[in-house]
Amino acid sequence: MSQKVTVFGSFVVDLMARTPHLPAPAETVKGSFFKQGAGGKGFNQGIAAHKAGGNVVMITKIGTDSMGKVATDAMDEVGLPKDYLFYNEDVATGIALILVDENTSQNEIVIVPGACSTITDEDIAKVADEIKSSAYLLVQLEVNQDANEKVVKMAKEAGVRVIINTAPYQPMTDEFLNGAYLVTPNEVEAEEVTGIAVNDLESADKAAKVFFDKGVENVLITLGSRGVYVATKERSEIIPCFKVKAIDTTGAGDAFNGGFLTALSEGKDLWEAARFAQALAALSVQRMGTTPAMPTREEIDAFLAERA
Ligand code: ATP
Ligand code: RIB
């Protein structure tokens, strides 16, 4: 039985093109494929957690334009309640322009957060009870940071375990990090926050120490195709990822974070949760897109059984 969890974060429409190579400045490249789909780090993580079997409260904000329908359609498709969706009548739904190199699967992303960067105190007051009665709150850094600061403070005060996915990186106050149950940067963000380049267990331990000193309880650093570093104050380890043929790694971090949240809500420890989340992420990188690439619980369980 999974505990209730809240994902508070961005929704944007992903406009993704695959291209033979990423364009240089002033270069125009003919792409080979285009796909529009639901995206945004918050939404991707919420959908991943929900499809993995989590009891998810998804809080985000969209415009009243046609792009906003991409969010409501995606929620309807997977049966995720729309009760905590806010609307801004004056600001357009956010979008992300995503270019994926079809040979290397490297990507470049420009995000215009739009409505999801206009979350107000009034919006937050409407979801306060849901946040305070959750076992975990997961946030990223893609919505307006003042809103993030408020919900994180509210959750900590209510004894809710807070997970901060530090993506995309932006400066954070020490108060924001202090008392967090877990931070989940990727290796680039870990370096941006700590100043330490993470390339092996020793350097990851040094970066983790910086987070511990800032009052964070546990640290997890995703390392792309090298897997994930997981650390408590007593133990740290790099867990390799599952070997699969990746075709689009955009949103792999979101898949991981969503899977990790659901696993924690089911009572799995950090190490078991990392394995579950890596399975979810390994399935997602074999498909194109972000939210549409998130697997179902049946697919995750079958994959784990096959790789046991
Ligand atoms: P993004 O910003 O694109 O969402 P990220 O940088 O936040 O990604 P990564 O560290 O690239 O996240 O990946 C997160 C997790 O996804 C990894 O820890 C790993 O488990 C899984 N993963 C990523 N790339 C691959 C791959 N090529 N094969 C298998 N698993 C992968
Ligand atoms: O992490 C991937 C996400 O980052 C994409 O869905 C895009 O919307 C950007 O926000």
PDB file of N, CA, C and O in Angstrom, residues 100 105-107 246-253 284-285 287:
ATOM      1  N   VAL A 100      16.887  16.820 -30.234  1.00  0.00           N
ATOM      2  CA  VAL A 100      17.588  15.584 -29.869  1.00  0.00           C
ATOM      3  C   VAL A 100      18.432  15.125 -31.059  1.00  0.00           C
ATOM      4  O   VAL A 100      17.913  14.975 -32.170  1.00  0.00           O
ATOM      5  N   SER A 105      21.916  10.906 -29.222  1.00  0.00           N
ATOM      6  CA  SER A 105      20.801  11.093 -28.274  1.00  0.00           C
ATOM      7  C   SER A 105      21.055  12.232 -27.269  1.00  0.00           C
ATOM      8  O   SER A 105      20.319  12.401 -26.294  1.00  0.00           O
ATOM      9  N   GLN A 106      22.081  13.057 -27.560  1.00  0.00           N
ATOM     10  CA  GLN A 106      22.290  14.283 -26.754  1.00  0.00           C
ATOM     11  C   GLN A 106      21.167  15.271 -27.042  1.00  0.00           C
ATOM     12  O   GLN A 106      20.614  15.264 -28.146  1.00  0.00           O
ATOM     13  N   ASN A 107      20.857  16.135 -26.065  1.00  0.00           N
ATOM     14  CA  ASN A 107      19.779  17.084 -26.346  1.00  0.00           C
ATOM     15  C   ASN A 107      20.149  18.508 -25.955  1.00  0.00           C
ATOM     16  O   ASN A 107      21.116  18.738 -25.230  1.00  0.00           O
ATOM     17  N   ALA A 246      19.455   3.020 -25.534  1.00  0.00           N
ATOM     18  CA  ALA A 246      18.745   4.289 -25.337  1.00  0.00           C
ATOM     19  C   ALA A 246      18.540   4.989 -26.673  1.00  0.00           C
ATOM     20  O   ALA A 246      19.462   5.063 -27.482  1.00  0.00           O
ATOM     21  N   ILE A 247      17.312   5.505 -26.898  1.00  0.00           N
ATOM     22  CA  ILE A 247      17.111   6.300 -28.115  1.00  0.00           C
ATOM     23  C   ILE A 247      16.795   7.769 -27.797  1.00  0.00           C
ATOM     24  O   ILE A 247      16.984   8.639 -28.615  1.00  0.00           O
ATOM     25  N   ASP A 248      16.326   8.030 -26.578  1.00  0.00           N
ATOM     26  CA  ASP A 248      16.053   9.427 -26.187  1.00  0.00           C
ATOM     27  C   ASP A 248      16.116   9.497 -24.655  1.00  0.00           C
ATOM     28  O   ASP A 248      15.215   9.012 -23.978  1.00  0.00           O
ATOM     29  N   THR A 249      17.183  10.112 -24.155  1.00  0.00           N
ATOM     30  CA  THR A 249      17.349  10.158 -22.688  1.00  0.00           C
ATOM     31  C   THR A 249      16.721  11.419 -22.072  1.00  0.00           C
ATOM     32  O   THR A 249      16.839  11.627 -20.861  1.00  0.00           O
ATOM     33  N   THR A 250      16.031  12.237 -22.893  1.00  0.00           N
ATOM     34  CA  THR A 250      15.374  13.430 -22.326  1.00  0.00           C
ATOM     35  C   THR A 250      14.344  12.974 -21.289  1.00  0.00           C
ATOM     36  O   THR A 250      13.508  12.118 -21.581  1.00  0.00           O
ATOM     37  N   GLY A 251      14.448  13.521 -20.093  1.00  0.00           N
ATOM     38  CA  GLY A 251      13.478  13.146 -19.051  1.00  0.00           C
ATOM     39  C   GLY A 251      13.888  11.907 -18.264  1.00  0.00           C
ATOM     40  O   GLY A 251      13.120  11.446 -17.406  1.00  0.00           O
ATOM     41  N   ALA A 252      15.096  11.394 -18.508  1.00  0.00           N
ATOM     42  CA  ALA A 252      15.532  10.206 -17.743  1.00  0.00           C
ATOM     43  C   ALA A 252      15.582  10.535 -16.255  1.00  0.00           C
ATOM     44  O   ALA A 252      15.185   9.727 -15.400  1.00  0.00           O
ATOM     45  N   GLY A 253      16.048  11.732 -15.943  1.00  0.00           N
ATOM     46  CA  GLY A 253      16.109  12.158 -14.539  1.00  0.00           C
ATOM     47  C   GLY A 253      14.704  12.236 -13.936  1.00  0.00           C
ATOM     48  O   GLY A 253      14.494  11.887 -12.775  1.00  0.00           O
ATOM     49  N   SER A 284      12.166   4.124 -19.881  1.00  0.00           N
ATOM     50  CA  SER A 284      11.786   5.405 -20.502  1.00  0.00           C
ATOM     51  C   SER A 284      12.790   5.834 -21.590  1.00  0.00           C
ATOM     52  O   SER A 284      12.381   6.440 -22.577  1.00  0.00           O
ATOM     53  N   VAL A 285      14.070   5.534 -21.413  1.00  0.00           N
ATOM     54  CA  VAL A 285      15.058   5.997 -22.410  1.00  0.00           C
ATOM     55  C   VAL A 285      15.005   5.188 -23.705  1.00  0.00           C
ATOM     56  O   VAL A 285      15.631   5.550 -24.698  1.00  0.00           O
ATOM     57  N   ARG A 287      12.256   4.897 -25.298  1.00  0.00           N
ATOM     58  CA  ARG A 287      11.118   5.463 -26.028  1.00  0.00           C
ATOM     59  C   ARG A 287      11.357   6.953 -26.265  1.00  0.00           C
ATOM     60  O   ARG A 287      12.064   7.584 -25.492  1.00  0.00           O
TER      61      ARG A 287
END
